[in-house]
Amino acid sequence: MTAVSTKKRKVSKKNKKAWRKHVDTKDVEKFLEDTRQEERLGSFESRKDSELFIVSKTPEILPKKVRRELLKSKEARCFSILKPQSAVPDPIAKRNRVRTKEERKNALVLRKEAIMRSKGILKQKDRLRLKNKMIAAMKREERLKEAKRGQFDNDTWKEENKEIVDTDWLASSTIKHTLTHFGAKKKKLPISLRKKPSAIPAVELPHPGTSYNPSFEDHQKLLHEIAQKEMELIKEEKHLDRVTTKMFKKVSQKEKEKNYIQEMSEGLKPEDNPDTENEDNDPTVKSVNPPVRNMKKTRVQRRKQKEQKALQLEKQKEKVEKKKISDIYRLKLMDRQLAAKEKKSTILKEKRLKKKAQHAIGTKTLSRVKFEPLEQEFKLASELSGNLRNTEATNNLLKDRFKSLQQRNIVAPSNLKLSRDKPKVKRFIKPDHKIVLPNVK
């Protein structure tokens, strides 16, 4: 088939919009693009073949060390964007440079600032800049002092916090102000982080008798301790049984009913005794304490009462004076009493301190559940294997660590609850769901 030739349409090219629409400028754009590329990279026609191509006859395999040195000396690829990519010269040879803020300042202003700087008078932004610079320098020094990854040269636990300022003779407000302006403000840790929750060690040493190959003495000591604890528990159980169960006698049902009737009828009047009904109405009954008439004291009685009071006061004074005289002869005895009292107070003080220390070491009540330690693990002489390979594990490590956390007041003691409490749901039938049956006759 022959190609069908279409007649070229005549279109208007009156204005710029129509001209752009109906004129094909692709060949012009391509020519201009090629020209620009030649200007940027230079003409390939004017260059020689030796400049464009290199004939490699033998492969150049350099050693690894030399290749690394060449790579080090080579310019980084990221700097290539800063270099001029075009071979076209700059049309504007002389360009106006924008002066900096310092260069634009007046000579008088610069002179004034220099005088103020020499006197030590700085602006707030300059002071902040110097402060930030000093903090950055301090941080840089600290970072350099820090050990690198995998490097363990210094002992962390022996390091002491070096204070910038000698705070022995300064007030607290002065220390705060100085440290704030030095850029190393003192931070107070909360009390909960400053001290340990308990003095008990995290990992306690086990009893030597619990070893897989213990000595005879250690093993016997362990067994003796466990036996003593068991004896105490049995004794406590017996005591509770004695003061609760065995305290009450067994009573039959008839006797129980009889006692109940007797207890309930206490204080009631029996119906078969008619004499008890008229006891309150008996005229012969007299009161134990007859009413007393209020008689006023006479003058003689009042005088005698005053004389008796005066005599009592005089006797009391004489008694005090006699005691003073007798105390002079009792000085040695009093010294002995005071010494005994002081000794007793020191003993009590020591006891209190010991109790306080034990309380600090002991476990505190963090919840309503009381802490119960794990039972001491032990093995009888026949169960001892003598080597670690044949030894069987007797204790659960996870449980032991959890109990240790509870003992050291880190975790509150709790009980394991397997069953879940279900809420009581009140069920009822909705009025529109009720089925009312008709009366069937």
Coordinates of C-alpha atoms in Angstrom, one line a residue:
M1 CA 0.0 0.0 0.0
T2 CA 1.2 3.4 -0.8
A3 CA 1.2 6.1 1.9
V4 CA -1.6 8.4 1.7
S5 CA -0.4 12.0 1.4
T6 CA -2.5 14.5 3.2
K7 CA -2.8 18.1 2.2
K8 CA -1.2 20.5 4.7
R9 CA -3.8 22.6 6.4
K10 CA -3.5 26.3 6.3
V11 CA -3.8 27.8 9.7
S12 CA -3.7 31.4 11.0
K13 CA -0.4 32.6 12.6
K14 CA -1.7 36.0 13.3
N15 CA -0.8 36.3 17.0
K16 CA 1.9 34.8 19.3
K17 CA -0.4 32.1 20.8
A18 CA -1.4 30.8 17.3
W19 CA 2.2 30.9 16.1
R20 CA 3.4 28.8 19.1
K21 CA 0.5 26.4 18.6
H22 CA 1.0 25.6 15.0
V23 CA 4.7 26.0 14.4
D24 CA 7.0 23.0 15.2
T25 CA 10.1 24.2 17.0
K26 CA 11.6 20.8 18.0
D27 CA 14.5 20.9 15.6
V28 CA 15.4 24.5 16.7
E29 CA 15.4 23.4 20.4
K30 CA 17.5 20.4 19.7
F31 CA 20.1 22.5 17.8
L32 CA 20.3 25.0 20.7
E33 CA 20.6 22.2 23.3
D34 CA 23.5 20.7 21.3
T35 CA 25.2 24.1 21.0
R36 CA 24.8 24.7 24.8
Q37 CA 26.3 21.2 25.6
E38 CA 29.3 21.9 23.3
E39 CA 29.8 25.3 25.1
R40 CA 29.7 23.6 28.5
L41 CA 31.8 20.5 27.8
G42 CA 33.8 21.8 24.8
S43 CA 33.7 20.6 21.2
F44 CA 34.6 17.0 20.7
E45 CA 35.6 17.6 17.0
S46 CA 38.5 20.0 18.0
R47 CA 39.9 17.4 20.5
K48 CA 42.4 14.7 19.7
D49 CA 41.7 11.0 20.1
S50 CA 44.5 10.7 22.8
E51 CA 42.6 13.2 24.9
L52 CA 39.3 11.4 24.6
F53 CA 40.4 7.7 24.7
I54 CA 43.0 5.6 26.5
V55 CA 44.2 2.3 25.2
S56 CA 44.6 -0.1 28.0
K57 CA 46.8 -3.1 27.0
T58 CA 47.5 -4.6 30.4
P59 CA 45.1 -4.5 33.4
E60 CA 46.5 -2.3 36.2
I61 CA 46.0 -4.2 39.5
L62 CA 47.4 -2.2 42.3
P63 CA 47.8 -3.5 45.9
K64 CA 45.1 -2.9 48.4
K65 CA 47.3 -0.5 50.5
V66 CA 48.1 1.7 47.5
R67 CA 44.5 1.8 46.4
R68 CA 43.4 2.9 49.8
E69 CA 46.0 5.7 49.9
L70 CA 44.9 6.8 46.4
L71 CA 41.3 6.9 47.6
K72 CA 42.3 9.0 50.6
S73 CA 44.2 11.5 48.5
K74 CA 41.4 11.7 45.9
E75 CA 38.9 14.5 46.2
A76 CA 35.5 13.7 47.7
R77 CA 32.7 13.3 45.1
C78 CA 30.4 15.6 47.2
F79 CA 32.7 18.6 46.3
S80 CA 32.1 18.1 42.5
I81 CA 28.8 20.1 42.8
L82 CA 30.7 23.2 43.9
K83 CA 32.9 23.2 40.8
P84 CA 31.8 24.9 37.6
Q85 CA 30.2 22.4 35.1
S86 CA 30.1 24.8 32.2
A87 CA 32.9 25.9 29.9
V88 CA 31.1 29.1 29.1
P89 CA 32.8 32.1 30.5
D90 CA 31.0 34.4 33.0
P91 CA 29.5 37.3 31.0
I92 CA 29.8 39.6 34.0
A93 CA 33.5 39.6 34.9
K94 CA 33.2 42.2 37.7
R95 CA 30.5 41.5 40.2
N96 CA 29.5 43.6 43.3
R97 CA 30.1 41.8 46.5
V98 CA 27.6 42.1 49.4
R99 CA 29.4 43.4 52.4
T100 CA 29.0 41.6 55.8
K101 CA 27.2 43.1 58.8
E102 CA 30.5 44.0 60.5
E103 CA 31.8 45.7 57.3
R104 CA 28.7 47.8 57.0
K105 CA 29.0 49.3 60.5
N106 CA 30.3 52.8 61.0
A107 CA 33.9 53.3 62.2
L108 CA 32.6 55.2 65.3
V109 CA 30.3 52.4 66.3
L110 CA 33.1 49.8 65.9
R111 CA 35.4 52.0 68.0
K112 CA 32.8 52.3 70.8
E113 CA 32.2 48.6 70.8
A114 CA 35.9 47.9 71.1
I115 CA 36.2 50.3 74.1
M116 CA 33.2 48.6 75.8
R117 CA 34.6 45.2 75.2
S118 CA 38.0 46.2 76.8
K119 CA 36.1 47.4 79.9
G120 CA 34.2 44.0 80.1
I121 CA 30.8 45.5 79.3
L122 CA 29.0 43.1 76.9
K123 CA 25.5 42.8 75.5
Q124 CA 23.2 40.0 76.6
K125 CA 23.5 38.1 73.4
D126 CA 27.3 38.2 73.6
R127 CA 27.2 37.0 77.2
L128 CA 24.9 34.1 76.2
R129 CA 27.2 33.3 73.3
L130 CA 30.3 33.1 75.6
K131 CA 28.3 31.0 78.1
N132 CA 27.2 28.6 75.5
K133 CA 30.7 28.4 74.1
M134 CA 32.1 27.5 77.5
I135 CA 29.4 24.9 78.1
A136 CA 30.1 23.3 74.7
A137 CA 33.8 23.2 75.5
M138 CA 33.1 21.5 78.8
K139 CA 30.9 19.0 77.2
R140 CA 33.5 18.3 74.5
E141 CA 36.1 17.7 77.2
E142 CA 33.7 15.3 79.0
R143 CA 33.0 13.5 75.8
L144 CA 36.8 13.1 75.2
K145 CA 37.3 11.7 78.7
E146 CA 34.5 9.2 78.2
A147 CA 35.6 5.7 77.4
K148 CA 35.1 4.5 73.8
R149 CA 33.0 1.5 72.9
G150 CA 34.6 -1.7 74.1
Q151 CA 37.3 0.2 76.1
F152 CA 37.2 -0.3 79.9
D153 CA 40.2 1.6 81.3
N154 CA 38.7 3.4 84.3
D155 CA 36.7 2.0 87.3
T156 CA 33.3 3.6 87.3
W157 CA 32.5 2.8 90.9
K158 CA 35.7 4.6 92.2
E159 CA 35.0 7.8 90.4
E160 CA 34.0 10.8 92.6
N161 CA 31.9 13.8 91.6
K162 CA 34.3 16.7 91.4
E163 CA 32.6 20.0 92.3
I164 CA 33.5 23.1 90.4
V165 CA 33.2 25.3 93.4
D166 CA 34.6 24.8 96.9
T167 CA 31.3 24.7 98.8
D168 CA 32.7 24.4 102.4
W169 CA 32.3 28.0 103.4
L170 CA 29.6 29.2 101.0
A171 CA 25.8 29.6 101.7
S172 CA 23.3 27.5 99.8
S173 CA 22.0 30.5 97.8
T174 CA 25.6 31.4 96.8
I175 CA 26.3 27.9 95.6
K176 CA 23.1 27.8 93.6
H177 CA 23.9 31.1 91.9
T178 CA 27.6 30.2 91.2
L179 CA 26.8 26.8 89.7
T180 CA 24.0 28.3 87.6
H181 CA 26.4 30.8 86.0
F182 CA 29.2 28.2 85.7
G183 CA 26.8 26.1 83.5
A184 CA 26.8 23.1 85.8
K185 CA 23.7 23.4 88.1
K186 CA 23.5 20.9 90.9
K187 CA 20.6 18.5 90.6
K188 CA 19.0 16.9 93.6
L189 CA 18.0 13.3 93.3
P190 CA 14.8 12.2 95.0
I191 CA 15.1 10.3 98.3
S192 CA 13.8 7.1 96.8
L193 CA 16.8 7.1 94.4
R194 CA 19.4 8.3 96.9
K195 CA 19.1 5.3 99.3
K196 CA 18.5 1.7 98.7
P197 CA 15.1 0.2 99.5
S198 CA 16.7 -2.4 101.7
A199 CA 20.2 -3.3 103.2
I200 CA 19.7 -6.9 102.2
P201 CA 22.2 -7.9 99.4
A202 CA 20.7 -8.7 96.0
V203 CA 22.3 -12.2 96.0
E204 CA 22.7 -13.8 99.4
L205 CA 25.3 -16.5 99.9
P206 CA 23.7 -19.9 100.3
H207 CA 24.2 -22.2 103.3
P208 CA 27.4 -24.3 102.8
G209 CA 25.3 -27.4 103.6
T210 CA 23.3 -27.0 100.4
S211 CA 26.3 -27.7 98.2
Y212 CA 26.3 -30.8 96.0
N213 CA 29.3 -32.1 97.9
P214 CA 29.2 -30.5 101.4
S215 CA 31.3 -31.3 104.4
F216 CA 29.8 -33.5 107.1
E217 CA 29.7 -30.7 109.7
D218 CA 28.0 -28.2 107.3
H219 CA 25.4 -30.7 106.2
Q220 CA 24.6 -31.7 109.8
K221 CA 24.2 -28.0 110.8
L222 CA 21.8 -27.5 108.0
L223 CA 19.7 -30.5 108.9
H224 CA 19.7 -29.4 112.6
E225 CA 18.5 -25.9 111.7
I226 CA 15.6 -27.3 109.5
A227 CA 14.7 -29.7 112.3
Q228 CA 14.5 -26.9 114.8
K229 CA 12.2 -24.8 112.6
E230 CA 9.9 -27.8 112.1
M231 CA 9.8 -28.4 115.9
E232 CA 8.8 -24.7 116.4
L233 CA 6.0 -25.1 113.8
I234 CA 4.7 -28.3 115.4
K235 CA 4.8 -26.6 118.9
E236 CA 2.8 -23.6 117.6
E237 CA 0.2 -25.9 116.0
K238 CA -0.2 -27.8 119.2
H239 CA -0.6 -24.6 121.2
L240 CA -3.3 -23.3 118.8
D241 CA -5.1 -26.6 119.0
R242 CA -5.0 -26.5 122.8
V243 CA -6.3 -23.0 123.2
T244 CA -9.0 -23.3 120.5
T245 CA -10.3 -26.8 119.8
K246 CA -9.5 -28.6 123.0
M247 CA -10.7 -25.7 125.2
F248 CA -14.3 -26.5 124.5
K249 CA -16.1 -29.6 125.7
K250 CA -18.3 -31.8 123.5
V251 CA -21.9 -31.3 124.6
S252 CA -24.9 -33.5 123.5
Q253 CA -27.9 -32.1 121.7
K254 CA -30.2 -32.4 124.7
E255 CA -27.8 -30.8 127.1
K256 CA -27.2 -28.0 124.5
E257 CA -31.0 -27.3 124.3
K258 CA -31.3 -27.4 128.1
N259 CA -28.4 -24.9 128.5
Y260 CA -29.9 -22.7 125.8
I261 CA -33.3 -22.5 127.6
Q262 CA -31.6 -21.8 131.0
E263 CA -29.5 -19.0 129.4
M264 CA -32.5 -17.4 127.7
S265 CA -34.7 -17.6 130.8
E266 CA -32.2 -15.7 133.0
G267 CA -33.8 -12.6 134.7
L268 CA -37.4 -13.6 134.0
K269 CA -39.9 -14.1 136.9
P270 CA -41.1 -17.6 137.4
E271 CA -44.9 -17.9 137.1
D272 CA -45.4 -20.6 139.9
N273 CA -44.1 -18.2 142.7
P274 CA -46.8 -15.7 143.6
D275 CA -44.9 -14.2 146.6
T276 CA -42.4 -12.5 144.3
E277 CA -45.1 -10.5 142.6
N278 CA -46.1 -8.5 145.7
E279 CA -42.5 -7.8 146.9
D280 CA -42.5 -4.2 145.7
N281 CA -45.9 -3.4 147.4
D282 CA -44.8 -4.7 150.9
P283 CA -45.1 -1.8 153.5
T284 CA -42.5 -3.4 155.9
V285 CA -39.7 -3.0 153.4
K286 CA -37.3 -0.2 154.4
S287 CA -34.6 1.5 152.2
V288 CA -31.0 0.7 152.9
N289 CA -29.9 4.4 152.6
P290 CA -32.6 6.7 154.3
P291 CA -32.7 10.3 153.0
V292 CA -30.3 12.7 154.8
R293 CA -31.3 16.2 155.8
N294 CA -29.0 19.0 154.6
M295 CA -27.6 20.4 157.9
K296 CA -25.4 23.5 157.8
K297 CA -22.0 23.5 159.7
T298 CA -21.7 25.6 162.9
R299 CA -19.0 28.2 163.6
V300 CA -17.2 25.8 166.0
Q301 CA -17.2 23.1 163.3
R302 CA -15.7 25.5 160.7
R303 CA -13.0 26.7 163.1
K304 CA -12.0 23.2 164.0
Q305 CA -11.9 22.3 160.2
K306 CA -9.5 25.3 159.6
E307 CA -7.3 24.3 162.5
Q308 CA -7.0 20.7 161.2
K309 CA -6.0 22.0 157.7
A310 CA -3.3 24.2 159.2
L311 CA -2.0 21.3 161.2
Q312 CA -1.8 19.1 158.1
L313 CA 0.1 21.8 156.2
E314 CA 2.6 22.1 159.1
K315 CA 3.1 18.4 159.2
Q316 CA 3.7 18.2 155.5
K317 CA 6.4 21.0 155.7
E318 CA 8.1 19.2 158.6
K319 CA 8.1 16.0 156.6
V320 CA 9.7 17.7 153.6
E321 CA 12.4 19.2 155.8
K322 CA 13.1 15.9 157.4
K323 CA 13.4 14.3 154.0
K324 CA 16.0 16.9 152.9
I325 CA 18.1 16.2 156.0
S326 CA 17.8 12.4 155.4
D327 CA 18.8 12.8 151.7
I328 CA 22.2 14.3 152.7
Y329 CA 23.0 11.0 154.4
R330 CA 21.6 9.1 151.3
L331 CA 24.0 10.6 148.8
K332 CA 26.0 7.4 148.2
L333 CA 22.8 5.4 147.7
M334 CA 21.5 8.1 145.3
D335 CA 24.7 8.0 143.3
R336 CA 24.4 4.2 143.0
Q337 CA 20.7 4.6 141.9
L338 CA 21.6 7.2 139.3
A339 CA 24.4 5.1 138.0
A340 CA 22.1 2.1 137.7
K341 CA 19.5 4.2 136.0
E342 CA 22.1 5.5 133.5
K343 CA 23.3 2.0 132.8
K344 CA 19.7 0.8 132.2
S345 CA 19.1 3.7 129.8
T346 CA 22.3 2.9 127.8
I347 CA 21.3 -0.7 127.6
L348 CA 17.8 0.3 126.4
K349 CA 19.3 2.7 123.9
E350 CA 21.5 0.0 122.5
K351 CA 18.5 -2.4 122.2
R352 CA 16.5 0.3 120.4
L353 CA 19.4 0.9 118.0
K354 CA 19.7 -2.8 117.3
K355 CA 16.0 -3.1 116.8
K356 CA 16.1 -0.1 114.4
A357 CA 19.0 -1.7 112.4
Q358 CA 17.1 -5.0 112.2
H359 CA 14.0 -3.1 111.0
A360 CA 16.1 -1.4 108.3
I361 CA 17.5 -4.8 107.2
G362 CA 14.1 -6.6 107.4
T363 CA 11.2 -6.6 105.0
K364 CA 8.6 -3.9 105.3
T365 CA 4.8 -4.4 105.0
L366 CA 4.1 -3.0 101.5
S367 CA 0.7 -4.8 101.1
R368 CA -1.9 -6.6 103.2
V369 CA -0.2 -9.9 102.2
K370 CA 2.6 -10.8 104.6
F371 CA 6.0 -11.8 103.1
E372 CA 6.8 -15.5 103.5
P373 CA 10.3 -16.6 102.6
L374 CA 11.0 -19.7 100.6
E375 CA 11.5 -22.9 102.5
Q376 CA 15.2 -23.9 102.9
E377 CA 16.2 -26.5 100.4
F378 CA 18.0 -29.5 101.7
K379 CA 18.9 -33.1 100.8
L380 CA 19.4 -36.1 103.1
A381 CA 22.7 -37.9 103.2
S382 CA 21.3 -40.7 101.0
E383 CA 20.3 -38.2 98.3
L384 CA 23.7 -36.5 98.0
S385 CA 25.4 -37.4 94.6
G386 CA 28.8 -35.9 95.3
N387 CA 29.3 -34.5 91.7
L388 CA 27.6 -31.7 89.8
R389 CA 26.7 -33.9 86.8
N390 CA 24.3 -36.2 88.7
T391 CA 22.9 -33.4 90.9
E392 CA 19.2 -32.7 90.5
A393 CA 17.8 -29.1 90.7
T394 CA 15.8 -28.6 93.8
N395 CA 15.0 -24.9 93.6
N396 CA 13.3 -22.7 90.9
L397 CA 15.6 -19.8 90.0
L398 CA 12.8 -17.5 88.8
K399 CA 10.8 -18.0 92.0
D400 CA 13.9 -17.4 94.1
R401 CA 14.6 -14.1 92.3
F402 CA 11.0 -12.9 92.7
K403 CA 11.0 -13.7 96.4
S404 CA 14.3 -11.8 96.7
L405 CA 12.7 -8.7 95.1
Q406 CA 9.8 -9.0 97.6
Q407 CA 12.2 -9.3 100.5
R408 CA 14.2 -6.2 99.4
N409 CA 11.0 -4.1 99.3
I410 CA 11.1 -3.6 95.5
V411 CA 8.0 -5.6 94.7
A412 CA 5.0 -5.8 97.1
P413 CA 4.1 -9.4 98.3
S414 CA 1.0 -10.9 96.6
N415 CA -0.9 -14.1 96.4
L416 CA -1.2 -16.1 93.2
K417 CA -4.9 -16.0 92.1
L418 CA -5.9 -18.7 89.7
S419 CA -9.7 -18.2 89.7
R420 CA -11.1 -15.0 88.3
D421 CA -13.9 -13.2 90.2
K422 CA -17.0 -12.9 88.0
P423 CA -19.4 -10.0 88.6
K424 CA -22.9 -10.8 89.7
V425 CA -25.2 -10.0 86.9
K426 CA -28.9 -9.4 87.6
R427 CA -30.9 -11.1 84.8
F428 CA -34.5 -10.1 84.0
I429 CA -36.9 -10.4 81.1
K430 CA -37.8 -7.2 79.2
P431 CA -41.5 -6.3 79.2
D432 CA -41.7 -6.6 75.4
H433 CA -40.1 -10.1 75.5
K434 CA -42.6 -11.5 78.0
I435 CA -45.0 -14.1 76.7
V436 CA -48.5 -13.9 78.2
L437 CA -50.5 -17.1 77.8
P438 CA -54.3 -16.9 77.6
N439 CA -56.3 -18.6 80.3
V440 CA -57.1 -22.1 79.0
K441 CA -60.4 -23.5 80.3

